[in-house]
Amino acid sequence: MTRTKSLSTVLTGTFRRTSALLAAAVGTVCLAAPTAAPAAAASAAASVEGCPYPYVCFYLTSGDFDRKHPTAMYQDVTPGFQNLGPQSKGSFAIVNTRRDDDAVIRLVRNGKTSNQCVGVNNIWTFVTYQGTATGIKIVNSPKGC
């Protein structure tokens, strides 16, 4: 079963889990260096599940995803597929933090190749249930896959 969540859902959940920690961190930054606080807050807001904007991040295992530890990141728009390396091939989860580019993932299952879209600001988990991720193509498609 594939489970996807929009970034707004993830951000809401992340906000609930980390609001106290973030408030303490921003308060500390404000006391130490008032001009650094807006940059720190913007940086934290741009990261989803440990994946910074504007990347498509791969998490090799569910543990990597739970720890918010991407094992590979891609950001180049390409005309064709890029082959995935050992830190992304066969990943458990993929996060697309890009705001106007979709990520098309090439999958292989039982010798058959198919493509799956991870849309703008989206998360795809349980990828391995659909097949083995073997390639990525980031495409400029503001209307979605």
PDB file of C-alpha atoms in Angstrom:
ATOM      1  CA  MET A   1       0.000   0.000   0.000  1.00  0.00           C
ATOM      2  CA  THR A   2       1.382   3.395  -0.970  1.00  0.00           C
ATOM      3  CA  ARG A   3       1.063   6.216   1.517  1.00  0.00           C
ATOM      4  CA  THR A   4       1.462   9.831   0.390  1.00  0.00           C
ATOM      5  CA  LYS A   5       1.055  12.997   2.401  1.00  0.00           C
ATOM      6  CA  SER A   6       1.049  16.601   1.315  1.00  0.00           C
ATOM      7  CA  LEU A   7       3.756  18.827   2.723  1.00  0.00           C
ATOM      8  CA  SER A   8       1.159  20.897   4.555  1.00  0.00           C
ATOM      9  CA  THR A   9       0.060  17.779   6.463  1.00  0.00           C
ATOM     10  CA  VAL A  10       3.641  16.865   7.256  1.00  0.00           C
ATOM     11  CA  LEU A  11       4.508  20.424   8.240  1.00  0.00           C
ATOM     12  CA  THR A  12       1.509  20.559  10.569  1.00  0.00           C
ATOM     13  CA  GLY A  13       2.562  17.302  12.230  1.00  0.00           C
ATOM     14  CA  THR A  14       6.185  18.388  12.342  1.00  0.00           C
ATOM     15  CA  PHE A  15       5.148  21.720  13.842  1.00  0.00           C
ATOM     16  CA  ARG A  16       3.224  19.989  16.608  1.00  0.00           C
ATOM     17  CA  ARG A  17       6.146  17.678  17.404  1.00  0.00           C
ATOM     18  CA  THR A  18       8.805  20.360  17.384  1.00  0.00           C
ATOM     19  CA  SER A  19       7.124  23.641  18.268  1.00  0.00           C
ATOM     20  CA  ALA A  20       8.537  23.773  21.786  1.00  0.00           C
ATOM     21  CA  LEU A  21      12.034  22.886  20.589  1.00  0.00           C
ATOM     22  CA  LEU A  22      11.884  25.399  17.740  1.00  0.00           C
ATOM     23  CA  ALA A  23      10.596  28.142  20.040  1.00  0.00           C
ATOM     24  CA  ALA A  24      13.462  27.525  22.441  1.00  0.00           C
ATOM     25  CA  ALA A  25      16.009  27.464  19.608  1.00  0.00           C
ATOM     26  CA  VAL A  26      14.698  30.647  17.986  1.00  0.00           C
ATOM     27  CA  GLY A  27      14.580  32.351  21.388  1.00  0.00           C
ATOM     28  CA  THR A  28      18.203  31.409  22.010  1.00  0.00           C
ATOM     29  CA  VAL A  29      19.246  32.625  18.568  1.00  0.00           C
ATOM     30  CA  CYS A  30      17.384  35.895  19.112  1.00  0.00           C
ATOM     31  CA  LEU A  31      19.217  36.507  22.363  1.00  0.00           C
ATOM     32  CA  ALA A  32      22.607  35.628  20.894  1.00  0.00           C
ATOM     33  CA  ALA A  33      22.322  37.299  17.484  1.00  0.00           C
ATOM     34  CA  PRO A  34      19.061  39.056  16.606  1.00  0.00           C
ATOM     35  CA  THR A  35      19.857  39.247  12.890  1.00  0.00           C
ATOM     36  CA  ALA A  36      20.387  35.452  12.607  1.00  0.00           C
ATOM     37  CA  ALA A  37      16.902  34.441  13.801  1.00  0.00           C
ATOM     38  CA  PRO A  38      14.967  35.098  10.559  1.00  0.00           C
ATOM     39  CA  ALA A  39      17.493  33.086   8.522  1.00  0.00           C
ATOM     40  CA  ALA A  40      17.369  30.198  10.996  1.00  0.00           C
ATOM     41  CA  ALA A  41      13.563  30.164  10.989  1.00  0.00           C
ATOM     42  CA  ALA A  42      13.418  30.285   7.172  1.00  0.00           C
ATOM     43  CA  SER A  43      15.912  27.439   6.894  1.00  0.00           C
ATOM     44  CA  ALA A  44      13.941  25.265   9.322  1.00  0.00           C
ATOM     45  CA  ALA A  45      10.670  25.960   7.491  1.00  0.00           C
ATOM     46  CA  ALA A  46      12.153  24.975   4.125  1.00  0.00           C
ATOM     47  CA  SER A  47      13.187  21.491   5.318  1.00  0.00           C
ATOM     48  CA  VAL A  48      10.665  18.640   5.304  1.00  0.00           C
ATOM     49  CA  GLU A  49      11.563  15.283   6.839  1.00  0.00           C
ATOM     50  CA  GLY A  50      15.181  16.485   6.781  1.00  0.00           C
ATOM     51  CA  CYS A  51      15.022  17.265   3.057  1.00  0.00           C
ATOM     52  CA  PRO A  52      15.956  20.884   2.255  1.00  0.00           C
ATOM     53  CA  TYR A  53      14.396  22.936  -0.531  1.00  0.00           C
ATOM     54  CA  PRO A  54      14.849  22.515  -3.556  1.00  0.00           C
ATOM     55  CA  TYR A  55      15.745  18.827  -3.486  1.00  0.00           C
ATOM     56  CA  VAL A  56      14.168  15.458  -4.104  1.00  0.00           C
ATOM     57  CA  CYS A  57      15.449  13.285  -1.262  1.00  0.00           C
ATOM     58  CA  PHE A  58      15.678   9.530  -0.959  1.00  0.00           C
ATOM     59  CA  TYR A  59      15.576   7.523   2.269  1.00  0.00           C
ATOM     60  CA  LEU A  60      17.006   4.047   1.850  1.00  0.00           C
ATOM     61  CA  THR A  61      15.222   2.569   4.892  1.00  0.00           C
ATOM     62  CA  SER A  62      12.213   3.359   7.066  1.00  0.00           C
ATOM     63  CA  GLY A  63      14.699   4.112   9.871  1.00  0.00           C
ATOM     64  CA  ASP A  64      16.376   6.773   7.716  1.00  0.00           C
ATOM     65  CA  PHE A  65      12.955   8.303   7.050  1.00  0.00           C
ATOM     66  CA  ASP A  66      11.957   8.172  10.725  1.00  0.00           C
ATOM     67  CA  ARG A  67      15.241   9.874  11.688  1.00  0.00           C
ATOM     68  CA  LYS A  68      14.741  12.471   8.934  1.00  0.00           C
ATOM     69  CA  HIS A  69      18.086  11.428   7.446  1.00  0.00           C
ATOM     70  CA  PRO A  70      18.095  11.490   3.619  1.00  0.00           C
ATOM     71  CA  THR A  71      20.612   9.095   2.107  1.00  0.00           C
ATOM     72  CA  ALA A  72      20.668  10.849  -1.310  1.00  0.00           C
ATOM     73  CA  MET A  73      19.446  14.160  -2.777  1.00  0.00           C
ATOM     74  CA  TYR A  74      18.845  15.229  -6.386  1.00  0.00           C
ATOM     75  CA  GLN A  75      18.069  18.701  -7.748  1.00  0.00           C
ATOM     76  CA  ASP A  76      18.888  18.919 -11.458  1.00  0.00           C
ATOM     77  CA  VAL A  77      16.104  19.097 -14.038  1.00  0.00           C
ATOM     78  CA  THR A  78      17.082  16.573 -16.706  1.00  0.00           C
ATOM     79  CA  PRO A  79      15.679  15.574 -20.123  1.00  0.00           C
ATOM     80  CA  GLY A  80      16.086  11.875 -19.291  1.00  0.00           C
ATOM     81  CA  PHE A  81      16.388   9.618 -16.292  1.00  0.00           C
ATOM     82  CA  GLN A  82      19.401   9.681 -14.010  1.00  0.00           C
ATOM     83  CA  ASN A  83      20.315   6.245 -12.698  1.00  0.00           C
ATOM     84  CA  LEU A  84      20.093   6.021  -8.924  1.00  0.00           C
ATOM     85  CA  GLY A  85      23.214   5.227  -6.932  1.00  0.00           C
ATOM     86  CA  PRO A  86      23.638   2.813  -4.018  1.00  0.00           C
ATOM     87  CA  GLN A  87      22.284   5.332  -1.479  1.00  0.00           C
ATOM     88  CA  SER A  88      19.015   5.852  -3.385  1.00  0.00           C
ATOM     89  CA  LYS A  89      18.330   2.729  -5.486  1.00  0.00           C
ATOM     90  CA  GLY A  90      15.583   0.694  -3.822  1.00  0.00           C
ATOM     91  CA  SER A  91      14.648   3.458  -1.367  1.00  0.00           C
ATOM     92  CA  PHE A  92      11.821   3.166   1.142  1.00  0.00           C
ATOM     93  CA  ALA A  93      10.688   6.812   0.840  1.00  0.00           C
ATOM     94  CA  ILE A  94      11.053   9.848  -1.425  1.00  0.00           C
ATOM     95  CA  VAL A  95      10.374  13.506  -0.535  1.00  0.00           C
ATOM     96  CA  ASN A  96       9.976  16.221  -3.175  1.00  0.00           C
ATOM     97  CA  THR A  97      10.386  19.692  -1.637  1.00  0.00           C
ATOM     98  CA  ARG A  98      10.454  21.436  -5.018  1.00  0.00           C
ATOM     99  CA  ARG A  99       7.697  24.000  -5.515  1.00  0.00           C
ATOM    100  CA  ASP A 100       7.216  23.751  -9.270  1.00  0.00           C
ATOM    101  CA  ASP A 101       8.932  20.573 -10.460  1.00  0.00           C
ATOM    102  CA  ASP A 102       7.692  17.006 -10.323  1.00  0.00           C
ATOM    103  CA  ALA A 103       9.930  13.992  -9.803  1.00  0.00           C
ATOM    104  CA  VAL A 104       9.274  11.004 -12.028  1.00  0.00           C
ATOM    105  CA  ILE A 105      10.642   7.823 -10.477  1.00  0.00           C
ATOM    106  CA  ARG A 106      11.520   4.814 -12.624  1.00  0.00           C
ATOM    107  CA  LEU A 107      10.525   1.537 -10.965  1.00  0.00           C
ATOM    108  CA  VAL A 108      11.321  -2.067 -11.827  1.00  0.00           C
ATOM    109  CA  ARG A 109       9.124  -4.886 -10.566  1.00  0.00           C
ATOM    110  CA  ASN A 110       9.222  -8.465 -11.804  1.00  0.00           C
ATOM    111  CA  GLY A 111      11.290  -7.357 -14.814  1.00  0.00           C
ATOM    112  CA  LYS A 112       8.756  -4.702 -15.863  1.00  0.00           C
ATOM    113  CA  THR A 113       9.554  -0.986 -15.830  1.00  0.00           C
ATOM    114  CA  SER A 114       7.028   1.689 -14.881  1.00  0.00           C
ATOM    115  CA  ASN A 115       7.057   5.315 -13.776  1.00  0.00           C
ATOM    116  CA  GLN A 116       5.573   6.923 -10.682  1.00  0.00           C
ATOM    117  CA  CYS A 117       5.203  10.659 -10.146  1.00  0.00           C
ATOM    118  CA  VAL A 118       6.079  12.320  -6.859  1.00  0.00           C
ATOM    119  CA  GLY A 119       4.374  15.663  -7.287  1.00  0.00           C
ATOM    120  CA  VAL A 120       5.314  19.106  -6.097  1.00  0.00           C
ATOM    121  CA  ASN A 121       5.680  19.257  -2.299  1.00  0.00           C
ATOM    122  CA  ASN A 122       4.855  15.581  -1.831  1.00  0.00           C
ATOM    123  CA  ILE A 123       6.066  12.546   0.068  1.00  0.00           C
ATOM    124  CA  TRP A 124       5.924   8.948  -1.142  1.00  0.00           C
ATOM    125  CA  THR A 125       6.532   6.187   1.398  1.00  0.00           C
ATOM    126  CA  PHE A 126       6.493   2.393   1.100  1.00  0.00           C
ATOM    127  CA  VAL A 127       8.068   2.785  -2.362  1.00  0.00           C
ATOM    128  CA  THR A 128       9.508  -0.730  -2.121  1.00  0.00           C
ATOM    129  CA  TYR A 129       5.983  -2.186  -2.153  1.00  0.00           C
ATOM    130  CA  GLN A 130       5.578  -0.863  -5.723  1.00  0.00           C
ATOM    131  CA  GLY A 131       8.966  -1.991  -7.031  1.00  0.00           C
ATOM    132  CA  THR A 132      12.634  -1.010  -6.925  1.00  0.00           C
ATOM    133  CA  ALA A 133      13.349   2.663  -7.603  1.00  0.00           C
ATOM    134  CA  THR A 134      16.134   2.739 -10.221  1.00  0.00           C
ATOM    135  CA  GLY A 135      15.984   6.236 -11.758  1.00  0.00           C
ATOM    136  CA  ILE A 136      14.807   9.821 -11.354  1.00  0.00           C
ATOM    137  CA  LYS A 137      13.837  12.527 -13.800  1.00  0.00           C
ATOM    138  CA  ILE A 138      12.993  15.959 -12.405  1.00  0.00           C
ATOM    139  CA  VAL A 139      10.653  17.733 -14.799  1.00  0.00           C
ATOM    140  CA  ASN A 140       9.385  21.287 -14.881  1.00  0.00           C
ATOM    141  CA  SER A 141       5.632  20.687 -14.817  1.00  0.00           C
ATOM    142  CA  PRO A 142       3.785  23.234 -12.700  1.00  0.00           C
ATOM    143  CA  LYS A 143       0.438  21.587 -13.531  1.00  0.00           C
ATOM    144  CA  GLY A 144       1.504  18.327 -11.917  1.00  0.00           C
ATOM    145  CA  CYS A 145       2.201  14.858 -13.251  1.00  0.00           C
TER     146      CYS A 145
END
